[in-house]
């Protein structure tokens, strides 16, 4: 997979992909992530990327031209399966969309900033608009990092244990059961005995029951 991300704050997208599973996925050749600074495509002598909004009102709007310039360049180089705009008024990001995106070859992601982006960019280019939750972030960058992380870990071969993405919370609409490691007793709290029993059928049944219980308690909406 190849992912191109367009932003006016590329620094925000450095560390999320430079460690752990995301770095390993790139090292192993499962994904290429390219972050582009929209400002590099400004033809204006002050390198401006935003402007006042028509009609007045507080907040700047990302201009069409620099974004169109980089989009046209990238689209001439390859075909993108989706061009995603990160915005609080997008579709709420859930595991199902995440699974679908993990099957794509080329993704292009535009991070919103300031008051947003000129509506005509959305009309002309964008194929999918994503929000990661009902709250407002300063920009789309952290949300883009969330989406990329959630998608890339699903690419076959990225996780060591091939089954572990399938047993994630949400893949079966259930939250994960509790997990334990050593020591067997901490501050008087013992690890559930079944986990020490060596009886894998019993352990699996216990995990399913715990997952169901946790989901009923915390996210009953998932069970509907
Ligand atoms: Cl994608 N962008 C911004 N700026 N805020 C958000 C968001 C995205 N998703 C939730 N809040």
PDB file of C-alpha atoms and ligand atoms in Angstrom:
ATOM      1  CA  UNK A   1       0.000   0.000   0.000  1.00  0.00           C
ATOM      2  CA  UNK A   2       1.037   3.599  -0.609  1.00  0.00           C
ATOM      3  CA  UNK A   3      -0.362   6.482   1.445  1.00  0.00           C
ATOM      4  CA  UNK A   4       0.176  10.150   0.562  1.00  0.00           C
ATOM      5  CA  UNK A   5      -0.787  12.730   3.187  1.00  0.00           C
ATOM      6  CA  UNK A   6      -1.208  16.437   2.406  1.00  0.00           C
ATOM      7  CA  UNK A   7      -0.765  18.861   5.316  1.00  0.00           C
ATOM      8  CA  UNK A   8       0.355  22.365   6.271  1.00  0.00           C
ATOM      9  CA  UNK A   9       1.946  20.974   9.458  1.00  0.00           C
ATOM     10  CA  UNK A  10       4.100  18.005   8.392  1.00  0.00           C
ATOM     11  CA  UNK A  11       5.903  17.983  11.765  1.00  0.00           C
ATOM     12  CA  UNK A  12       2.749  16.607  13.373  1.00  0.00           C
ATOM     13  CA  UNK A  13       3.028  13.489  11.219  1.00  0.00           C
ATOM     14  CA  UNK A  14       6.670  12.620  11.890  1.00  0.00           C
ATOM     15  CA  UNK A  15       6.674  10.628  15.107  1.00  0.00           C
ATOM     16  CA  UNK A  16       3.425   8.616  14.723  1.00  0.00           C
ATOM     17  CA  UNK A  17       4.953   6.605  11.874  1.00  0.00           C
ATOM     18  CA  UNK A  18       8.537   6.486  13.194  1.00  0.00           C
ATOM     19  CA  UNK A  19       8.263   3.810  15.841  1.00  0.00           C
ATOM     20  CA  UNK A  20       6.863   0.437  16.698  1.00  0.00           C
ATOM     21  CA  UNK A  21       4.441  -1.297  14.328  1.00  0.00           C
ATOM     22  CA  UNK A  22       4.126   1.611  11.860  1.00  0.00           C
ATOM     23  CA  UNK A  23       7.904   1.860  11.403  1.00  0.00           C
ATOM     24  CA  UNK A  24       8.231  -1.914  11.061  1.00  0.00           C
ATOM     25  CA  UNK A  25       5.438  -2.015   8.458  1.00  0.00           C
ATOM     26  CA  UNK A  26       7.411   0.465   6.357  1.00  0.00           C
ATOM     27  CA  UNK A  27      10.743  -1.289   6.892  1.00  0.00           C
ATOM     28  CA  UNK A  28       9.224  -4.587   5.780  1.00  0.00           C
ATOM     29  CA  UNK A  29       7.790  -2.938   2.646  1.00  0.00           C
ATOM     30  CA  UNK A  30       4.108  -3.368   3.518  1.00  0.00           C
ATOM     31  CA  UNK A  31       3.411   0.358   3.262  1.00  0.00           C
ATOM     32  CA  UNK A  32       5.017   3.538   1.964  1.00  0.00           C
ATOM     33  CA  UNK A  33       3.914   6.713   3.726  1.00  0.00           C
ATOM     34  CA  UNK A  34       4.675  10.049   2.050  1.00  0.00           C
ATOM     35  CA  UNK A  35       3.928  13.301   3.864  1.00  0.00           C
ATOM     36  CA  UNK A  36       3.725  16.387   1.630  1.00  0.00           C
ATOM     37  CA  UNK A  37       3.875  19.991   2.812  1.00  0.00           C
ATOM     38  CA  UNK A  38       1.139  21.919   0.993  1.00  0.00           C
ATOM     39  CA  UNK A  39       3.194  25.084   1.513  1.00  0.00           C
ATOM     40  CA  UNK A  40       5.838  23.741  -0.897  1.00  0.00           C
ATOM     41  CA  UNK A  41       3.228  24.091  -3.658  1.00  0.00           C
ATOM     42  CA  UNK A  42       2.291  27.701  -2.953  1.00  0.00           C
ATOM     43  CA  UNK A  43       3.247  29.915  -5.889  1.00  0.00           C
ATOM     44  CA  UNK A  44       2.602  33.050  -3.895  1.00  0.00           C
ATOM     45  CA  UNK A  45       5.741  34.980  -2.888  1.00  0.00           C
ATOM     46  CA  UNK A  46       4.911  34.762   0.820  1.00  0.00           C
ATOM     47  CA  UNK A  47       4.226  31.015   0.508  1.00  0.00           C
ATOM     48  CA  UNK A  48       0.671  31.578   1.743  1.00  0.00           C
ATOM     49  CA  UNK A  49      -1.614  28.544   1.790  1.00  0.00           C
ATOM     50  CA  UNK A  50      -4.732  30.155   3.240  1.00  0.00           C
ATOM     51  CA  UNK A  51      -6.919  33.213   2.768  1.00  0.00           C
ATOM     52  CA  UNK A  52      -9.847  35.122   4.286  1.00  0.00           C
ATOM     53  CA  UNK A  53     -13.259  33.589   3.766  1.00  0.00           C
ATOM     54  CA  UNK A  54     -15.754  35.148   1.395  1.00  0.00           C
ATOM     55  CA  UNK A  55     -18.679  36.585   3.283  1.00  0.00           C
ATOM     56  CA  UNK A  56     -16.505  37.410   6.264  1.00  0.00           C
ATOM     57  CA  UNK A  57     -16.124  35.616   9.549  1.00  0.00           C
ATOM     58  CA  UNK A  58     -13.298  34.528  11.775  1.00  0.00           C
ATOM     59  CA  UNK A  59     -10.782  31.955  10.587  1.00  0.00           C
ATOM     60  CA  UNK A  60      -8.762  31.387   7.460  1.00  0.00           C
ATOM     61  CA  UNK A  61      -9.588  28.869   4.733  1.00  0.00           C
ATOM     62  CA  UNK A  62      -7.072  26.660   2.920  1.00  0.00           C
ATOM     63  CA  UNK A  63      -6.762  27.915  -0.667  1.00  0.00           C
ATOM     64  CA  UNK A  64      -7.508  25.855  -3.744  1.00  0.00           C
ATOM     65  CA  UNK A  65      -4.376  26.394  -5.830  1.00  0.00           C
ATOM     66  CA  UNK A  66      -1.561  24.819  -3.774  1.00  0.00           C
ATOM     67  CA  UNK A  67      -3.725  21.785  -2.964  1.00  0.00           C
ATOM     68  CA  UNK A  68      -4.864  21.401  -6.592  1.00  0.00           C
ATOM     69  CA  UNK A  69      -1.236  21.652  -7.732  1.00  0.00           C
ATOM     70  CA  UNK A  70      -0.011  18.779  -5.582  1.00  0.00           C
ATOM     71  CA  UNK A  71      -3.131  16.679  -6.166  1.00  0.00           C
ATOM     72  CA  UNK A  72      -2.769  16.962  -9.947  1.00  0.00           C
ATOM     73  CA  UNK A  73       0.910  16.036  -9.712  1.00  0.00           C
ATOM     74  CA  UNK A  74       0.222  12.947  -7.574  1.00  0.00           C
ATOM     75  CA  UNK A  75      -2.766  11.841  -9.656  1.00  0.00           C
ATOM     76  CA  UNK A  76      -0.646  11.987 -12.799  1.00  0.00           C
ATOM     77  CA  UNK A  77       1.771   9.540 -11.168  1.00  0.00           C
ATOM     78  CA  UNK A  78      -0.736   6.883 -10.029  1.00  0.00           C
ATOM     79  CA  UNK A  79      -4.425   6.165  -9.552  1.00  0.00           C
ATOM     80  CA  UNK A  80      -5.773   6.646  -6.038  1.00  0.00           C
ATOM     81  CA  UNK A  81      -8.481   4.307  -4.745  1.00  0.00           C
ATOM     82  CA  UNK A  82      -9.737   6.963  -2.356  1.00  0.00           C
ATOM     83  CA  UNK A  83      -9.015  10.628  -1.708  1.00  0.00           C
ATOM     84  CA  UNK A  84      -9.932  11.169   1.936  1.00  0.00           C
ATOM     85  CA  UNK A  85     -10.565  14.522   3.605  1.00  0.00           C
ATOM     86  CA  UNK A  86     -10.101  14.546   7.384  1.00  0.00           C
ATOM     87  CA  UNK A  87     -12.835  16.749   8.847  1.00  0.00           C
ATOM     88  CA  UNK A  88     -15.088  16.841  11.925  1.00  0.00           C
ATOM     89  CA  UNK A  89     -18.128  16.863   9.598  1.00  0.00           C
ATOM     90  CA  UNK A  90     -17.068  13.610   7.909  1.00  0.00           C
ATOM     91  CA  UNK A  91     -18.416  10.102   8.376  1.00  0.00           C
ATOM     92  CA  UNK A  92     -17.586   8.647  11.792  1.00  0.00           C
ATOM     93  CA  UNK A  93     -14.586   6.305  11.457  1.00  0.00           C
ATOM     94  CA  UNK A  94     -15.349   2.742  12.540  1.00  0.00           C
ATOM     95  CA  UNK A  95     -13.738  -0.676  12.146  1.00  0.00           C
ATOM     96  CA  UNK A  96     -15.768  -1.548   9.017  1.00  0.00           C
ATOM     97  CA  UNK A  97     -14.370   1.414   7.040  1.00  0.00           C
ATOM     98  CA  UNK A  98     -10.966   0.612   8.414  1.00  0.00           C
ATOM     99  CA  UNK A  99     -11.169  -2.969   7.106  1.00  0.00           C
ATOM    100  CA  UNK A 100     -12.236  -1.729   3.657  1.00  0.00           C
ATOM    101  CA  UNK A 101      -9.404   0.791   3.442  1.00  0.00           C
ATOM    102  CA  UNK A 102      -6.841  -1.858   4.382  1.00  0.00           C
ATOM    103  CA  UNK A 103      -7.579  -3.618   1.058  1.00  0.00           C
ATOM    104  CA  UNK A 104      -6.687  -0.574  -1.094  1.00  0.00           C
ATOM    105  CA  UNK A 105      -3.491   0.057  -3.031  1.00  0.00           C
ATOM    106  CA  UNK A 106      -3.142   3.860  -3.037  1.00  0.00           C
ATOM    107  CA  UNK A 107      -4.703   6.293  -0.575  1.00  0.00           C
ATOM    108  CA  UNK A 108      -4.501  10.067  -0.635  1.00  0.00           C
ATOM    109  CA  UNK A 109      -5.370  11.970   2.556  1.00  0.00           C
ATOM    110  CA  UNK A 110      -5.926  15.722   2.962  1.00  0.00           C
ATOM    111  CA  UNK A 111      -5.717  17.169   6.469  1.00  0.00           C
ATOM    112  CA  UNK A 112      -8.021  20.107   7.117  1.00  0.00           C
ATOM    113  CA  UNK A 113      -6.782  23.090   9.084  1.00  0.00           C
ATOM    114  CA  UNK A 114      -7.972  26.524  10.202  1.00  0.00           C
ATOM    115  CA  UNK A 115     -11.633  26.943   9.247  1.00  0.00           C
ATOM    116  CA  UNK A 116     -11.332  24.201   6.649  1.00  0.00           C
ATOM    117  CA  UNK A 117     -10.666  23.990   2.961  1.00  0.00           C
ATOM    118  CA  UNK A 118     -12.348  25.766   0.035  1.00  0.00           C
ATOM    119  CA  UNK A 119     -15.514  23.761  -0.682  1.00  0.00           C
ATOM    120  CA  UNK A 120     -14.558  23.335  -4.353  1.00  0.00           C
ATOM    121  CA  UNK A 121     -11.602  21.122  -3.396  1.00  0.00           C
ATOM    122  CA  UNK A 122     -14.106  18.816  -1.722  1.00  0.00           C
ATOM    123  CA  UNK A 123     -16.462  18.901  -4.711  1.00  0.00           C
ATOM    124  CA  UNK A 124     -13.799  18.289  -7.338  1.00  0.00           C
ATOM    125  CA  UNK A 125     -11.507  15.765  -5.714  1.00  0.00           C
ATOM    126  CA  UNK A 126     -12.607  14.219  -2.428  1.00  0.00           C
ATOM    127  CA  UNK A 127     -14.159  10.713  -2.509  1.00  0.00           C
ATOM    128  CA  UNK A 128     -14.511  10.112   1.230  1.00  0.00           C
ATOM    129  CA  UNK A 129     -14.732  12.362   4.308  1.00  0.00           C
ATOM    130  CA  UNK A 130     -13.746  10.988   7.704  1.00  0.00           C
ATOM    131  CA  UNK A 131     -14.159  12.229  11.288  1.00  0.00           C
ATOM    132  CA  UNK A 132     -12.633  10.255  14.163  1.00  0.00           C
ATOM    133  CA  UNK A 133     -15.138  11.386  16.785  1.00  0.00           C
ATOM    134  CA  UNK A 134     -17.551  14.027  18.028  1.00  0.00           C
ATOM    135  CA  UNK A 135     -15.055  16.619  19.194  1.00  0.00           C
ATOM    136  CA  UNK A 136     -12.950  19.209  17.373  1.00  0.00           C
ATOM    137  CA  UNK A 137      -9.190  18.881  16.870  1.00  0.00           C
ATOM    138  CA  UNK A 138      -6.917  21.769  15.835  1.00  0.00           C
ATOM    139  CA  UNK A 139      -6.322  20.066  12.534  1.00  0.00           C
ATOM    140  CA  UNK A 140      -6.793  16.807  10.673  1.00  0.00           C
ATOM    141  CA  UNK A 141      -3.221  15.580  11.206  1.00  0.00           C
ATOM    142  CA  UNK A 142      -3.706  13.639  14.433  1.00  0.00           C
ATOM    143  CA  UNK A 143      -6.903  12.181  13.018  1.00  0.00           C
ATOM    144  CA  UNK A 144      -5.040  11.132   9.846  1.00  0.00           C
ATOM    145  CA  UNK A 145      -2.419   9.428  12.024  1.00  0.00           C
ATOM    146  CA  UNK A 146      -5.205   7.534  13.783  1.00  0.00           C
ATOM    147  CA  UNK A 147      -6.718   6.387  10.493  1.00  0.00           C
ATOM    148  CA  UNK A 148      -3.366   5.358   8.999  1.00  0.00           C
ATOM    149  CA  UNK A 149      -2.391   3.412  12.122  1.00  0.00           C
ATOM    150  CA  UNK A 150      -5.742   1.608  12.276  1.00  0.00           C
ATOM    151  CA  UNK A 151      -5.564   0.713   8.560  1.00  0.00           C
ATOM    152  CA  UNK A 152      -1.895  -0.244   8.263  1.00  0.00           C
ATOM    153  CA  UNK A 153      -1.978  -2.724  11.140  1.00  0.00           C
ATOM    154  CA  UNK A 154      -4.607  -4.690   9.183  1.00  0.00           C
ATOM    155  CA  UNK A 155      -2.402  -5.182   6.114  1.00  0.00           C
ATOM    156  CA  UNK A 156      -1.513  -8.905   6.026  1.00  0.00           C
ATOM    157  CA  UNK A 157       1.977  -9.483   7.404  1.00  0.00           C
ATOM    158  CA  UNK A 158       2.176  -6.245   9.390  1.00  0.00           C
ATOM    159  CA  UNK A 159       1.363  -7.868  12.705  1.00  0.00           C
ATOM    160  CA  UNK A 160       3.598 -10.740  13.775  1.00  0.00           C
ATOM    161  CA  UNK A 161       0.769 -12.941  14.881  1.00  0.00           C
ATOM    162  CA  UNK A 162      -1.446 -13.178  11.800  1.00  0.00           C
ATOM    163  CA  UNK A 163      -4.504 -13.853  13.895  1.00  0.00           C
ATOM    164  CA  UNK A 164      -4.135 -10.969  16.281  1.00  0.00           C
ATOM    165  CA  UNK A 165      -5.894  -8.339  14.135  1.00  0.00           C
ATOM    166  CA  UNK A 166      -8.821 -10.719  13.820  1.00  0.00           C
ATOM    167  CA  UNK A 167      -9.156 -10.980  17.591  1.00  0.00           C
ATOM    168  CA  UNK A 168      -9.071  -7.193  18.058  1.00  0.00           C
ATOM    169  CA  UNK A 169     -11.851  -5.471  19.882  1.00  0.00           C
ATOM    170  CA  UNK A 170     -14.578  -4.450  17.402  1.00  0.00           C
ATOM    171  CA  UNK A 171     -13.810  -7.086  14.741  1.00  0.00           C
ATOM    172  CA  UNK A 172     -16.636  -9.175  16.178  1.00  0.00           C
ATOM    173  CA  UNK A 173     -18.421  -6.203  17.759  1.00  0.00           C
ATOM    174  CA  UNK A 174     -17.074  -7.234  21.161  1.00  0.00           C
ATOM    175  CA  UNK A 175     -14.599  -5.495  23.425  1.00  0.00           C
ATOM    176  CA  UNK A 176     -11.483  -7.441  24.409  1.00  0.00           C
ATOM    177  CA  UNK A 177     -11.414  -9.553  27.567  1.00  0.00           C
ATOM    178  CA  UNK A 178      -9.007  -8.617  30.396  1.00  0.00           C
ATOM    179  CA  UNK A 179      -5.403  -9.849  30.109  1.00  0.00           C
ATOM    180  CA  UNK A 180      -2.783 -10.639  32.764  1.00  0.00           C
ATOM    181  CA  UNK A 181       0.945 -11.282  33.019  1.00  0.00           C
ATOM    182  CA  UNK A 182       3.302 -12.013  35.931  1.00  0.00           C
ATOM    183  CA  UNK A 183       3.302 -11.776  38.919  1.00  0.00           C
ATOM    184  CA  UNK A 184       0.476 -14.223  39.770  1.00  0.00           C
ATOM    185  CA  UNK A 185      -0.533 -12.116  42.796  1.00  0.00           C
ATOM    186  CA  UNK A 186      -0.226  -8.305  43.037  1.00  0.00           C
ATOM    187  CA  UNK A 187      -1.334  -6.464  46.180  1.00  0.00           C
ATOM    188  CA  UNK A 188      -3.596  -9.370  47.090  1.00  0.00           C
ATOM    189  CA  UNK A 189      -5.149  -9.507  43.592  1.00  0.00           C
ATOM    190  CA  UNK A 190      -4.718 -12.918  41.981  1.00  0.00           C
ATOM    191  CA  UNK A 191      -4.803 -13.755  38.276  1.00  0.00           C
ATOM    192  CA  UNK A 192      -8.079 -15.628  37.510  1.00  0.00           C
ATOM    193  CA  UNK A 193      -7.396 -19.291  38.144  1.00  0.00           C
ATOM    194  CA  UNK A 194      -8.764 -20.482  34.822  1.00  0.00           C
ATOM    195  CA  UNK A 195      -5.875 -18.727  33.017  1.00  0.00           C
ATOM    196  CA  UNK A 196      -3.376 -20.853  34.954  1.00  0.00           C
ATOM    197  CA  UNK A 197      -5.313 -24.094  34.338  1.00  0.00           C
ATOM    198  CA  UNK A 198      -3.746 -25.011  30.987  1.00  0.00           C
ATOM    199  CA  UNK A 199      -7.219 -26.024  29.756  1.00  0.00           C
ATOM    200  CA  UNK A 200      -7.444 -24.062  26.516  1.00  0.00           C
ATOM    201  CA  UNK A 201     -11.090 -24.826  25.817  1.00  0.00           C
ATOM    202  CA  UNK A 202     -12.007 -23.516  29.240  1.00  0.00           C
ATOM    203  CA  UNK A 203      -9.752 -20.471  28.799  1.00  0.00           C
ATOM    204  CA  UNK A 204     -11.371 -19.651  25.449  1.00  0.00           C
ATOM    205  CA  UNK A 205     -14.871 -19.988  26.944  1.00  0.00           C
ATOM    206  CA  UNK A 206     -13.871 -17.703  29.842  1.00  0.00           C
ATOM    207  CA  UNK A 207     -12.484 -15.095  27.438  1.00  0.00           C
ATOM    208  CA  UNK A 208     -15.654 -15.085  25.361  1.00  0.00           C
ATOM    209  CA  UNK A 209     -17.807 -14.709  28.448  1.00  0.00           C
ATOM    210  CA  UNK A 210     -15.638 -11.855  29.765  1.00  0.00           C
ATOM    211  CA  UNK A 211     -15.698 -10.101  26.391  1.00  0.00           C
ATOM    212  CA  UNK A 212     -19.475 -10.311  26.277  1.00  0.00           C
ATOM    213  CA  UNK A 213     -19.806  -9.097  29.870  1.00  0.00           C
ATOM    214  CA  UNK A 214     -17.469  -6.157  29.277  1.00  0.00           C
ATOM    215  CA  UNK A 215     -19.354  -5.190  26.126  1.00  0.00           C
ATOM    216  CA  UNK A 216     -22.723  -5.340  27.936  1.00  0.00           C
ATOM    217  CA  UNK A 217     -21.353  -3.112  30.706  1.00  0.00           C
ATOM    218  CA  UNK A 218     -19.431  -0.571  28.649  1.00  0.00           C
ATOM    219  CA  UNK A 219     -20.728  -0.588  25.070  1.00  0.00           C
ATOM    220  CA  UNK A 220     -24.224  -2.091  24.967  1.00  0.00           C
ATOM    221  CA  UNK A 221     -24.693  -0.227  21.659  1.00  0.00           C
ATOM    222  CA  UNK A 222     -22.316  -2.722  19.981  1.00  0.00           C
ATOM    223  CA  UNK A 223     -24.596  -5.653  20.792  1.00  0.00           C
ATOM    224  CA  UNK A 224     -27.608  -4.269  18.893  1.00  0.00           C
TER     225      UNK A 224
HETATM  226 CL1  LIG B   1     -10.812  14.395  11.019  1.00  0.00          CL
HETATM  227  N1  LIG B   1     -10.462  16.769  12.066  1.00  0.00           N
HETATM  228  C1  LIG B   1     -10.617  17.694  13.015  1.00  0.00           C
HETATM  229  N2  LIG B   1     -10.067  18.909  12.857  1.00  0.00           N
HETATM  230  N3  LIG B   1     -11.284  17.473  14.144  1.00  0.00           N
HETATM  231  C2  LIG B   1     -11.805  16.255  14.290  1.00  0.00           C
HETATM  232  C3  LIG B   1     -11.681  15.242  13.331  1.00  0.00           C
HETATM  233  C4  LIG B   1     -10.990  15.544  12.199  1.00  0.00           C
HETATM  234  N4  LIG B   1     -12.324  14.145  13.762  1.00  0.00           N
HETATM  235  C5  LIG B   1     -12.820  14.481  14.951  1.00  0.00           C
HETATM  236  N5  LIG B   1     -12.520  15.742  15.267  1.00  0.00           N
END
